[in-house]
PDB file of C-alpha atoms and ligand atoms in Angstrom:
ATOM      1  CA  MET A  30       0.000   0.000   0.000  1.00 42.00           C
ATOM      2  CA  ASN A  31       2.790   2.389   0.967  1.00 46.00           C
ATOM      3  CA  GLN A  32       4.669   1.486  -2.194  1.00 46.00           C
ATOM      4  CA  GLU A  33       1.588   2.311  -4.278  1.00 46.00           C
ATOM      5  CA  LYS A  34       1.276   5.616  -2.480  1.00 46.00           C
ATOM      6  CA  THR A  35       4.916   6.307  -3.285  1.00 53.00           C
ATOM      7  CA  PHE A  36       4.297   5.492  -6.924  1.00 52.00           C
ATOM      8  CA  TYR A  37       1.359   7.884  -7.199  1.00 53.00           C
ATOM      9  CA  ASP A  38       3.142  10.549  -5.158  1.00 60.00           C
ATOM     10  CA  ASN A  39       6.034  10.264  -7.546  1.00 57.00           C
ATOM     11  CA  LEU A  40       3.746  10.600 -10.537  1.00 56.00           C
ATOM     12  CA  VAL A  41       2.284  13.797  -9.091  1.00 57.00           C
ATOM     13  CA  GLU A  42       5.793  15.111  -8.380  1.00 60.00           C
ATOM     14  CA  CYS A  43       6.752  14.342 -11.930  1.00 55.00           C
ATOM     15  CA  LEU A  44       3.715  16.175 -13.296  1.00 56.00           C
ATOM     16  CA  LYS A  45       4.478  19.199 -11.143  1.00 58.00           C
ATOM     17  CA  HIS A  46       8.083  19.177 -12.263  1.00 55.00           C
ATOM     18  CA  GLN A  47       7.119  19.062 -15.930  1.00 53.00           C
ATOM     19  CA  GLN A  48       4.583  21.826 -15.379  1.00 56.00           C
ATOM     20  CA  LYS A  49       7.258  24.055 -13.887  1.00 55.00           C
ATOM     21  CA  LYS A  50       9.480  23.421 -16.884  1.00 50.00           C
ATOM     22  CA  SER A  51       6.914  24.042 -19.594  1.00 50.00           C
ATOM     23  CA  SER A  52       3.829  25.640 -17.972  1.00 49.00           C
ATOM     24  CA  ARG A  53       1.879  22.624 -19.200  1.00 48.00           C
ATOM     25  CA  THR A  54       1.091  19.434 -17.366  1.00 47.00           C
ATOM     26  CA  VAL A  55       2.796  17.293 -19.921  1.00 50.00           C
ATOM     27  CA  VAL A  56       4.941  14.391 -18.879  1.00 53.00           C
ATOM     28  CA  ASP A  57       7.689  13.521 -21.266  1.00 51.00           C
ATOM     29  CA  SER A  58       7.037  10.171 -22.887  1.00 51.00           C
ATOM     30  CA  GLU A  59      10.501   8.928 -21.912  1.00 49.00           C
ATOM     31  CA  VAL A  60       9.787   9.781 -18.280  1.00 52.00           C
ATOM     32  CA  LEU A  61       6.553   7.853 -18.465  1.00 52.00           C
ATOM     33  CA  LYS A  62       8.388   4.924 -20.001  1.00 53.00           C
ATOM     34  CA  VAL A  63      10.845   5.011 -17.104  1.00 53.00           C
ATOM     35  CA  PHE A  64       7.971   5.268 -14.721  1.00 52.00           C
ATOM     36  CA  PHE A  65       6.043   2.318 -15.917  1.00 52.00           C
ATOM     37  CA  SER A  66       8.988   0.170 -16.873  1.00 51.00           C
ATOM     38  CA  THR A  67      10.554   0.457 -13.434  1.00 46.00           C
ATOM     39  CA  SER A  68       7.427  -0.045 -11.352  1.00 44.00           C
ATOM     40  CA  THR A  69       6.953  -3.670 -10.510  1.00 40.00           C
ATOM     41  CA  LYS A  70       4.619  -2.774  -7.689  1.00 40.00           C
ATOM     42  CA  LEU A  71       1.744  -2.454 -10.115  1.00 39.00           C
ATOM     43  CA  LYS A  72       2.446  -5.627 -11.996  1.00 38.00           C
ATOM     44  CA  ASN A  73      -0.728  -7.253 -10.701  1.00 38.00           C
ATOM     45  CA  THR A  74      -2.766  -4.226 -11.591  1.00 36.00           C
ATOM     46  CA  LYS A  75      -4.955  -4.818 -14.620  1.00 35.00           C
ATOM     47  CA  ALA A  76      -5.010  -1.215 -15.692  1.00 36.00           C
ATOM     48  CA  ALA A  77      -2.625   1.541 -14.722  1.00 35.00           C
ATOM     49  CA  PRO A  78      -4.174   4.830 -13.615  1.00 36.00           C
ATOM     50  CA  HIS A  79      -5.187   7.389 -16.129  1.00 36.00           C
ATOM     51  CA  ILE A  80      -5.224  11.126 -15.840  1.00 34.00           C
ATOM     52  CA  THR A  81      -8.099  12.651 -17.674  1.00 31.00           C
ATOM     53  CA  LYS A  82      -7.481  16.342 -17.501  1.00 35.00           C
ATOM     54  CA  ALA A  83      -4.716  18.774 -16.763  1.00 35.00           C
ATOM     55  CA  THR A  84      -5.292  21.432 -14.139  1.00 36.00           C
ATOM     56  CA  SER A  85      -6.256  24.750 -15.560  1.00 35.00           C
ATOM     57  CA  SER A  86      -4.430  27.883 -14.490  1.00 37.00           C
ATOM     58  CA  PRO A  87      -4.027  31.348 -16.057  1.00 35.00           C
ATOM     59  CA  SER A  88      -0.499  30.520 -17.145  1.00 39.00           C
ATOM     60  CA  SER A  89      -1.092  27.007 -18.320  1.00 37.00           C
ATOM     61  CA  THR A  90      -2.659  25.524 -21.373  1.00 36.00           C
ATOM     62  CA  VAL A  91      -5.577  23.232 -20.610  1.00 33.00           C
ATOM     63  CA  THR A  92      -4.733  19.965 -22.215  1.00 35.00           C
ATOM     64  CA  GLU A  93      -6.566  16.687 -22.230  1.00 35.00           C
ATOM     65  CA  HIS A  94      -4.072  14.003 -21.251  1.00 36.00           C
ATOM     66  CA  ARG A  95      -5.082  10.428 -21.056  1.00 35.00           C
ATOM     67  CA  ILE A  96      -2.310   8.072 -20.131  1.00 33.00           C
ATOM     68  CA  THR A  97      -3.141   4.859 -21.891  1.00 34.00           C
ATOM     69  CA  PRO A  98      -3.382   1.994 -19.425  1.00 32.00           C
ATOM     70  CA  ILE A  99      -0.170   0.040 -19.558  1.00 32.00           C
ATOM     71  CA  ASN A 100       0.599  -3.295 -18.044  1.00 34.00           C
ATOM     72  CA  PRO A 101       4.100  -2.679 -16.725  1.00 33.00           C
ATOM     73  CA  PRO A 102       6.552  -5.239 -18.052  1.00 32.00           C
ATOM     74  CA  GLU A 103       8.215  -7.739 -15.780  1.00 35.00           C
ATOM     75  CA  PHE A 104      11.444  -6.097 -14.700  1.00 34.00           C
ATOM     76  CA  GLY A 105      13.794  -8.441 -12.937  1.00 37.00           C
ATOM     77  CA  HIS A 106      16.956  -7.087 -11.403  1.00 43.00           C
ATOM     78  CA  LYS A 107      19.107  -8.812 -13.999  1.00 37.00           C
ATOM     79  CA  GLN A 108      17.687  -6.604 -16.731  1.00 38.00           C
ATOM     80  CA  THR A 109      18.986  -3.211 -17.727  1.00 38.00           C
ATOM     81  CA  PRO A 110      16.342  -0.531 -18.236  1.00 42.00           C
ATOM     82  CA  GLU A 111      17.370   0.374 -21.772  1.00 42.00           C
ATOM     83  CA  SER A 112      14.447   2.772 -21.964  1.00 56.00           C
ATOM     84  CA  CYS A 113      15.862   4.966 -19.176  1.00 55.00           C
ATOM     85  CA  PRO A 114      17.705   7.985 -20.535  1.00 81.00           C
ATOM     86  CA  ILE A 115      19.531   8.642 -17.280  1.00 91.00           C
ATOM     87  CA  GLU A 116      21.790  11.259 -18.799  1.00 89.00           C
ATOM     88  CA  GLU A 117      18.741  13.387 -19.617  1.00 91.00           C
ATOM     89  CA  LEU A 118      16.941  13.172 -16.296  1.00 95.00           C
ATOM     90  CA  SER A 119      16.632  15.991 -13.775  1.00 96.00           C
ATOM     91  CA  LEU A 120      17.414  15.309 -10.132  1.00 97.00           C
ATOM     92  CA  ASP A 121      13.702  14.840  -9.340  1.00 96.00           C
ATOM     93  CA  GLU A 122      13.228  12.466 -12.245  1.00 95.00           C
ATOM     94  CA  LEU A 123      16.364  10.575 -11.264  1.00 97.00           C
ATOM     95  CA  ARG A 124      14.999  10.166  -7.746  1.00 97.00           C
ATOM     96  CA  ILE A 125      11.757   8.787  -9.130  1.00 95.00           C
ATOM     97  CA  MET A 126      13.694   6.301 -11.197  1.00 96.00           C
ATOM     98  CA  ALA A 127      15.851   5.232  -8.237  1.00 97.00           C
ATOM     99  CA  VAL A 128      12.843   4.830  -5.955  1.00 97.00           C
ATOM    100  CA  ASN A 129      11.441   2.258  -8.368  1.00 96.00           C
ATOM    101  CA  CYS A 130      14.783   0.692  -9.262  1.00 97.00           C
ATOM    102  CA  ARG A 131      15.345  -3.062  -9.391  1.00 97.00           C
ATOM    103  CA  ARG A 132      18.643  -3.066 -11.225  1.00 97.00           C
ATOM    104  CA  CYS A 133      20.450  -5.130  -8.594  1.00 98.00           C
ATOM    105  CA  GLY A 134      19.625  -7.621  -5.881  1.00 98.00           C
ATOM    106  CA  LEU A 135      19.810  -4.996  -3.119  1.00 98.00           C
ATOM    107  CA  CYS A 136      16.237  -4.046  -4.013  1.00 98.00           C
ATOM    108  CA  ASP A 137      15.000  -7.318  -2.506  1.00 97.00           C
ATOM    109  CA  ASN A 138      15.460  -6.433   1.144  1.00 96.00           C
ATOM    110  CA  ARG A 139      15.298  -2.670   1.213  1.00 98.00           C
ATOM    111  CA  ASN A 140      12.645  -0.723   3.085  1.00 98.00           C
ATOM    112  CA  ASN A 141      13.539   2.527   1.373  1.00 98.00           C
ATOM    113  CA  VAL A 142      15.757   3.682  -1.435  1.00 98.00           C
ATOM    114  CA  VAL A 143      18.167   6.248   0.004  1.00 98.00           C
ATOM    115  CA  PHE A 144      18.726   8.515  -2.944  1.00 98.00           C
ATOM    116  CA  GLY A 145      20.570  11.384  -1.261  1.00 98.00           C
ATOM    117  CA  GLU A 146      19.697  14.798   0.076  1.00 98.00           C
ATOM    118  CA  GLY A 147      20.883  18.345   0.370  1.00 98.00           C
ATOM    119  CA  ASP A 148      21.298  21.442  -1.744  1.00 98.00           C
ATOM    120  CA  PRO A 149      21.004  20.522  -5.444  1.00 98.00           C
ATOM    121  CA  HIS A 150      23.501  23.329  -6.136  1.00 98.00           C
ATOM    122  CA  ALA A 151      25.869  22.418  -3.307  1.00 98.00           C
ATOM    123  CA  LYS A 152      29.542  23.370  -3.561  1.00 98.00           C
ATOM    124  CA  LEU A 153      30.430  20.446  -1.338  1.00 98.00           C
ATOM    125  CA  MET A 154      29.306  16.858  -1.863  1.00 98.00           C
ATOM    126  CA  PHE A 155      29.905  13.879   0.421  1.00 98.00           C
ATOM    127  CA  ILE A 156      29.794  10.342  -0.901  1.00 98.00           C
ATOM    128  CA  GLY A 157      29.652   7.375   1.438  1.00 98.00           C
ATOM    129  CA  GLU A 158      29.308   3.655   0.880  1.00 98.00           C
ATOM    130  CA  GLY A 159      25.648   2.731   1.307  1.00 98.00           C
ATOM    131  CA  PRO A 160      22.677   3.050   3.651  1.00 98.00           C
ATOM    132  CA  GLY A 161      22.718   1.319   7.044  1.00 97.00           C
ATOM    133  CA  ALA A 162      19.723   0.207   9.097  1.00 97.00           C
ATOM    134  CA  ASP A 163      18.727   3.714  10.240  1.00 97.00           C
ATOM    135  CA  GLU A 164      19.062   5.138   6.751  1.00 98.00           C
ATOM    136  CA  ASP A 165      17.095   2.243   5.252  1.00 98.00           C
ATOM    137  CA  ALA A 166      14.335   2.827   7.810  1.00 98.00           C
ATOM    138  CA  GLN A 167      14.141   6.584   7.209  1.00 98.00           C
ATOM    139  CA  GLY A 168      15.060   6.806   3.529  1.00 98.00           C
ATOM    140  CA  ARG A 169      17.688   9.441   4.314  1.00 98.00           C
ATOM    141  CA  PRO A 170      21.484   9.227   4.139  1.00 98.00           C
ATOM    142  CA  PHE A 171      23.729   9.412   7.199  1.00 98.00           C
ATOM    143  CA  VAL A 172      21.131   9.646   9.948  1.00 98.00           C
ATOM    144  CA  GLY A 173      22.552   7.033  12.360  1.00 96.00           C
ATOM    145  CA  ALA A 174      25.522   7.418  14.692  1.00 97.00           C
ATOM    146  CA  ALA A 175      27.956   7.853  11.796  1.00 97.00           C
ATOM    147  CA  GLY A 176      25.583  10.383  10.290  1.00 98.00           C
ATOM    148  CA  GLN A 177      25.540  12.404  13.482  1.00 97.00           C
ATOM    149  CA  LEU A 178      29.316  12.505  13.388  1.00 97.00           C
ATOM    150  CA  LEU A 179      29.208  13.549   9.727  1.00 98.00           C
ATOM    151  CA  THR A 180      26.782  16.351  10.620  1.00 98.00           C
ATOM    152  CA  ARG A 181      29.241  17.557  13.277  1.00 98.00           C
ATOM    153  CA  MET A 182      32.073  17.377  10.756  1.00 98.00           C
ATOM    154  CA  ILE A 183      30.033  19.481   8.318  1.00 98.00           C
ATOM    155  CA  SER A 184      29.315  22.053  11.057  1.00 98.00           C
ATOM    156  CA  ALA A 185      33.007  22.168  11.936  1.00 97.00           C
ATOM    157  CA  MET A 186      33.626  23.014   8.272  1.00 98.00           C
ATOM    158  CA  GLN A 187      31.255  25.977   8.733  1.00 97.00           C
ATOM    159  CA  TYR A 188      28.472  24.570   6.601  1.00 98.00           C
ATOM    160  CA  ARG A 189      24.954  23.590   7.497  1.00 98.00           C
ATOM    161  CA  ARG A 190      23.940  20.069   6.532  1.00 98.00           C
ATOM    162  CA  GLU A 191      21.273  21.463   4.170  1.00 98.00           C
ATOM    163  CA  GLU A 192      23.979  23.415   2.312  1.00 98.00           C
ATOM    164  CA  VAL A 193      25.896  20.331   1.207  1.00 98.00           C
ATOM    165  CA  TYR A 194      24.766  17.244  -0.711  1.00 98.00           C
ATOM    166  CA  ILE A 195      25.102  13.788   0.817  1.00 98.00           C
ATOM    167  CA  THR A 196      24.706  10.472  -0.958  1.00 98.00           C
ATOM    168  CA  ASN A 197      26.211   7.000  -1.286  1.00 98.00           C
ATOM    169  CA  ILE A 198      27.661   4.646  -3.870  1.00 98.00           C
ATOM    170  CA  VAL A 199      24.630   2.339  -3.558  1.00 98.00           C
ATOM    171  CA  LYS A 200      21.147   3.614  -2.795  1.00 98.00           C
ATOM    172  CA  CYS A 201      19.805   0.453  -1.143  1.00 98.00           C
ATOM    173  CA  ARG A 202      21.082  -1.146   2.055  1.00 98.00           C
ATOM    174  CA  PRO A 203      23.432  -4.099   1.651  1.00 98.00           C
ATOM    175  CA  PRO A 204      22.293  -6.855   4.051  1.00 97.00           C
ATOM    176  CA  GLY A 205      24.137  -6.756   7.374  1.00 95.00           C
ATOM    177  CA  ASN A 206      25.832  -3.517   6.297  1.00 93.00           C
ATOM    178  CA  ARG A 207      28.315  -5.449   4.198  1.00 97.00           C
ATOM    179  CA  THR A 208      30.368  -3.681   1.542  1.00 98.00           C
ATOM    180  CA  PRO A 209      28.492  -3.581  -1.769  1.00 98.00           C
ATOM    181  CA  VAL A 210      29.879  -6.091  -4.260  1.00 98.00           C
ATOM    182  CA  PRO A 211      31.207  -4.672  -7.560  1.00 97.00           C
ATOM    183  CA  SER A 212      28.122  -5.719  -9.561  1.00 98.00           C
ATOM    184  CA  GLU A 213      25.857  -3.844  -7.118  1.00 98.00           C
ATOM    185  CA  ALA A 214      28.033  -0.743  -7.143  1.00 98.00           C
ATOM    186  CA  ASN A 215      28.281  -0.842 -10.941  1.00 98.00           C
ATOM    187  CA  SER A 216      24.507  -1.148 -11.272  1.00 98.00           C
ATOM    188  CA  CYS A 217      23.999   1.883  -9.070  1.00 98.00           C
ATOM    189  CA  MET A 218      26.796   4.113 -10.356  1.00 98.00           C
ATOM    190  CA  PRO A 219      24.764   5.647 -13.213  1.00 97.00           C
ATOM    191  CA  TYR A 220      22.572   7.333 -10.570  1.00 98.00           C
ATOM    192  CA  LEU A 221      25.584   8.755  -8.783  1.00 98.00           C
ATOM    193  CA  ARG A 222      27.292   9.848 -11.980  1.00 98.00           C
ATOM    194  CA  ARG A 223      24.183  11.767 -12.996  1.00 98.00           C
ATOM    195  CA  GLN A 224      23.822  13.243  -9.470  1.00 98.00           C
ATOM    196  CA  ILE A 225      27.382  14.538  -9.645  1.00 98.00           C
ATOM    197  CA  GLU A 226      26.820  15.900 -13.135  1.00 98.00           C
ATOM    198  CA  LEU A 227      23.669  17.756 -12.097  1.00 98.00           C
ATOM    199  CA  ILE A 228      24.931  19.062  -8.758  1.00 98.00           C
ATOM    200  CA  ASN A 229      28.348  19.870 -10.197  1.00 98.00           C
ATOM    201  CA  PRO A 230      29.995  20.516  -6.810  1.00 98.00           C
ATOM    202  CA  LYS A 231      33.271  22.364  -6.422  1.00 98.00           C
ATOM    203  CA  VAL A 232      34.643  19.570  -4.225  1.00 98.00           C
ATOM    204  CA  ILE A 233      33.687  15.973  -3.505  1.00 98.00           C
ATOM    205  CA  VAL A 234      34.674  14.338  -0.219  1.00 98.00           C
ATOM    206  CA  LEU A 235      34.850  10.549  -0.370  1.00 98.00           C
ATOM    207  CA  LEU A 236      34.064   8.829   2.899  1.00 98.00           C
ATOM    208  CA  GLY A 237      36.021   5.587   3.076  1.00 98.00           C
ATOM    209  CA  GLY A 238      37.426   2.945   0.790  1.00 98.00           C
ATOM    210  CA  THR A 239      34.274   2.079  -1.182  1.00 98.00           C
ATOM    211  CA  PRO A 240      33.766   5.503  -2.796  1.00 98.00           C
ATOM    212  CA  LEU A 241      37.542   5.727  -3.247  1.00 98.00           C
ATOM    213  CA  LEU A 242      37.367   2.565  -5.330  1.00 98.00           C
ATOM    214  CA  HIS A 243      34.313   3.442  -7.383  1.00 98.00           C
ATOM    215  CA  ILE A 244      34.987   7.148  -7.950  1.00 98.00           C
ATOM    216  CA  LEU A 245      38.773   7.263  -8.247  1.00 98.00           C
ATOM    217  CA  ASN A 246      39.401   3.600  -9.038  1.00 98.00           C
ATOM    218  CA  LEU A 247      41.932   3.449  -6.210  1.00 98.00           C
ATOM    219  CA  THR A 248      42.373   1.192  -3.211  1.00 98.00           C
ATOM    220  CA  GLY A 249      43.946   1.859   0.206  1.00 98.00           C
ATOM    221  CA  ILE A 250      42.090   4.650   1.971  1.00 98.00           C
ATOM    222  CA  THR A 251      44.753   4.837   4.713  1.00 97.00           C
ATOM    223  CA  ARG A 252      47.399   5.586   2.108  1.00 98.00           C
ATOM    224  CA  ARG A 253      45.282   7.767  -0.144  1.00 98.00           C
ATOM    225  CA  ARG A 254      43.376   9.916   2.343  1.00 98.00           C
ATOM    226  CA  GLY A 255      44.340  13.556   2.418  1.00 98.00           C
ATOM    227  CA  GLN A 256      45.558  13.536  -1.198  1.00 98.00           C
ATOM    228  CA  TRP A 257      43.599  15.297  -3.899  1.00 98.00           C
ATOM    229  CA  GLY A 258      42.202  13.278  -6.752  1.00 98.00           C
ATOM    230  CA  GLU A 259      39.973  14.306  -9.630  1.00 98.00           C
ATOM    231  CA  TYR A 260      36.689  13.070 -11.021  1.00 98.00           C
ATOM    232  CA  ASN A 261      35.527  14.675 -14.274  1.00 98.00           C
ATOM    233  CA  LYS A 262      37.615  17.757 -13.445  1.00 98.00           C
ATOM    234  CA  ILE A 263      36.086  18.026  -9.953  1.00 98.00           C
ATOM    235  CA  PRO A 264      38.645  17.933  -7.100  1.00 98.00           C
ATOM    236  CA  VAL A 265      38.074  14.933  -4.866  1.00 98.00           C
ATOM    237  CA  MET A 266      39.331  14.504  -1.305  1.00 98.00           C
ATOM    238  CA  PRO A 267      39.267  11.001   0.211  1.00 98.00           C
ATOM    239  CA  THR A 268      39.086  10.628   3.982  1.00 98.00           C
ATOM    240  CA  PHE A 269      37.974   8.020   6.502  1.00 98.00           C
ATOM    241  CA  HIS A 270      34.301   7.075   6.814  1.00 98.00           C
ATOM    242  CA  PRO A 271      32.726   8.415  10.036  1.00 98.00           C
ATOM    243  CA  SER A 272      31.847   4.847  11.075  1.00 97.00           C
ATOM    244  CA  TYR A 273      35.558   3.997  10.933  1.00 97.00           C
ATOM    245  CA  VAL A 274      36.277   6.974  13.179  1.00 96.00           C
ATOM    246  CA  LEU A 275      33.594   5.767  15.616  1.00 96.00           C
ATOM    247  CA  ARG A 276      35.289   2.391  15.857  1.00 95.00           C
ATOM    248  CA  PHE A 277      38.153   4.111  17.653  1.00 92.00           C
ATOM    249  CA  GLN A 278      35.919   5.914  20.117  1.00 89.00           C
ATOM    250  CA  ASN A 279      37.266   5.673  23.659  1.00 87.00           C
ATOM    251  CA  THR A 280      40.507   4.110  22.507  1.00 92.00           C
ATOM    252  CA  VAL A 281      43.996   5.554  22.568  1.00 88.00           C
ATOM    253  CA  ASN A 282      43.785   6.067  18.793  1.00 91.00           C
ATOM    254  CA  GLU A 283      40.585   8.126  18.794  1.00 90.00           C
ATOM    255  CA  ARG A 284      42.408  11.433  18.831  1.00 90.00           C
ATOM    256  CA  ASN A 285      44.809  10.388  16.069  1.00 94.00           C
ATOM    257  CA  ILE A 286      42.083   9.254  13.682  1.00 96.00           C
ATOM    258  CA  LYS A 287      39.993  12.348  14.331  1.00 96.00           C
ATOM    259  CA  SER A 288      42.927  14.650  13.741  1.00 96.00           C
ATOM    260  CA  LEU A 289      43.672  12.943  10.399  1.00 97.00           C
ATOM    261  CA  VAL A 290      40.086  13.445   9.264  1.00 98.00           C
ATOM    262  CA  TRP A 291      40.092  17.029  10.487  1.00 97.00           C
ATOM    263  CA  SER A 292      43.296  17.693   8.596  1.00 98.00           C
ATOM    264  CA  ASP A 293      41.646  16.380   5.373  1.00 98.00           C
ATOM    265  CA  LEU A 294      38.562  18.516   5.953  1.00 98.00           C
ATOM    266  CA  LYS A 295      40.686  21.601   6.624  1.00 98.00           C
ATOM    267  CA  THR A 296      42.373  21.082   3.262  1.00 98.00           C
ATOM    268  CA  VAL A 297      38.911  21.112   1.663  1.00 98.00           C
ATOM    269  CA  MET A 298      37.926  24.217   3.643  1.00 98.00           C
ATOM    270  CA  GLN A 299      41.024  26.038   2.437  1.00 98.00           C
ATOM    271  CA  PHE A 300      40.190  25.121  -1.130  1.00 98.00           C
ATOM    272  CA  LEU A 301      36.652  26.447  -0.675  1.00 98.00           C
ATOM    273  CA  GLY A 302      37.942  29.675   0.852  1.00 97.00           C
ATOM    274  CA  LYS A 303      36.706  28.998   4.376  1.00 96.00           C
ATOM    275  CA  PRO A 304      38.789  30.428   7.219  1.00 94.00           C
ATOM    276  CA  VAL A 305      40.800  27.721   8.918  1.00 91.00           C
ATOM    277  CA  ALA A 306      42.047  28.246  12.468  1.00 76.00           C
TER     278      ALA A 306
HETATM  279  S1  SF4 B 426      21.272  -0.346  -5.054  1.00 83.55           S
HETATM  280 FE1  SF4 B 426      21.013   1.058  -6.783  1.00 83.55          FE
HETATM  281  S2  SF4 B 426      21.004  -0.273  -8.590  1.00 83.55           S
HETATM  282 FE2  SF4 B 426      20.589  -1.589  -6.817  1.00 83.55          FE
HETATM  283  S3  SF4 B 426      18.362  -1.649  -6.665  1.00 83.55           S
HETATM  284 FE3  SF4 B 426      19.065  -0.001  -5.320  1.00 83.55          FE
HETATM  285  S4  SF4 B 426      18.934   1.846  -6.560  1.00 83.55           S
HETATM  286 FE4  SF4 B 426      18.864   0.093  -7.972  1.00 83.55          FE
END
């Protein structure tokens, strides 16, 4: 029931988005294809919903739009949605696509797709590994203990959490918080690539070894942290994942690990022109 609500909510969002773009409640046919091809939740539905009339407003053209009932195709997670023009989607449309995604096996056990959140024009973007239990439950990235630490790190950098953009390599929780396997990460990367392209941040901070591998194609976060890399001409700073930092809490190494992360973040602050004490 909730999934159906999400589907219809998404359709309304999509209509609103298209209306903003063109003053008409027209949904691009490709978007509709994405919509119906990626929704398996309606596969037992005999007829998909139809919209009979666009809302009239002084600035909009009244248009009769009937979406022909479509039986959504079976869409197993081994298939690639060829009909999805990811490189043409807006952030809202991309979110809709991700919410209905079944491109890898991680869709089987998820409660929520954790797409990412923050300022769509953020200068600073953080990329982690994947959602944990709290994130899966809430549908938001970095909301558990590691997320609270990340929020403190962002504040220390003199940003508010809403001013940056936060997302992960995979949008669905790997069971038991394991590292996503390469096929899962590869299936999900088109979403992240498009997010980066649309947000176009000035700096990306990679949190841990998994984003280091999938964004910079490098291994060894301990060796690589603190050294600038580049992704599509965007400077990239790898550092430790907040959950790694938390592992050292109340140990003799806590201070050392924190100071390494802080040193990496200060380098980013300097680059962004923030005053560093
Ligand atoms: S992890 Fe990514 S590719 Fe896999 S089902 Fe979720 S959104 Fe789709």
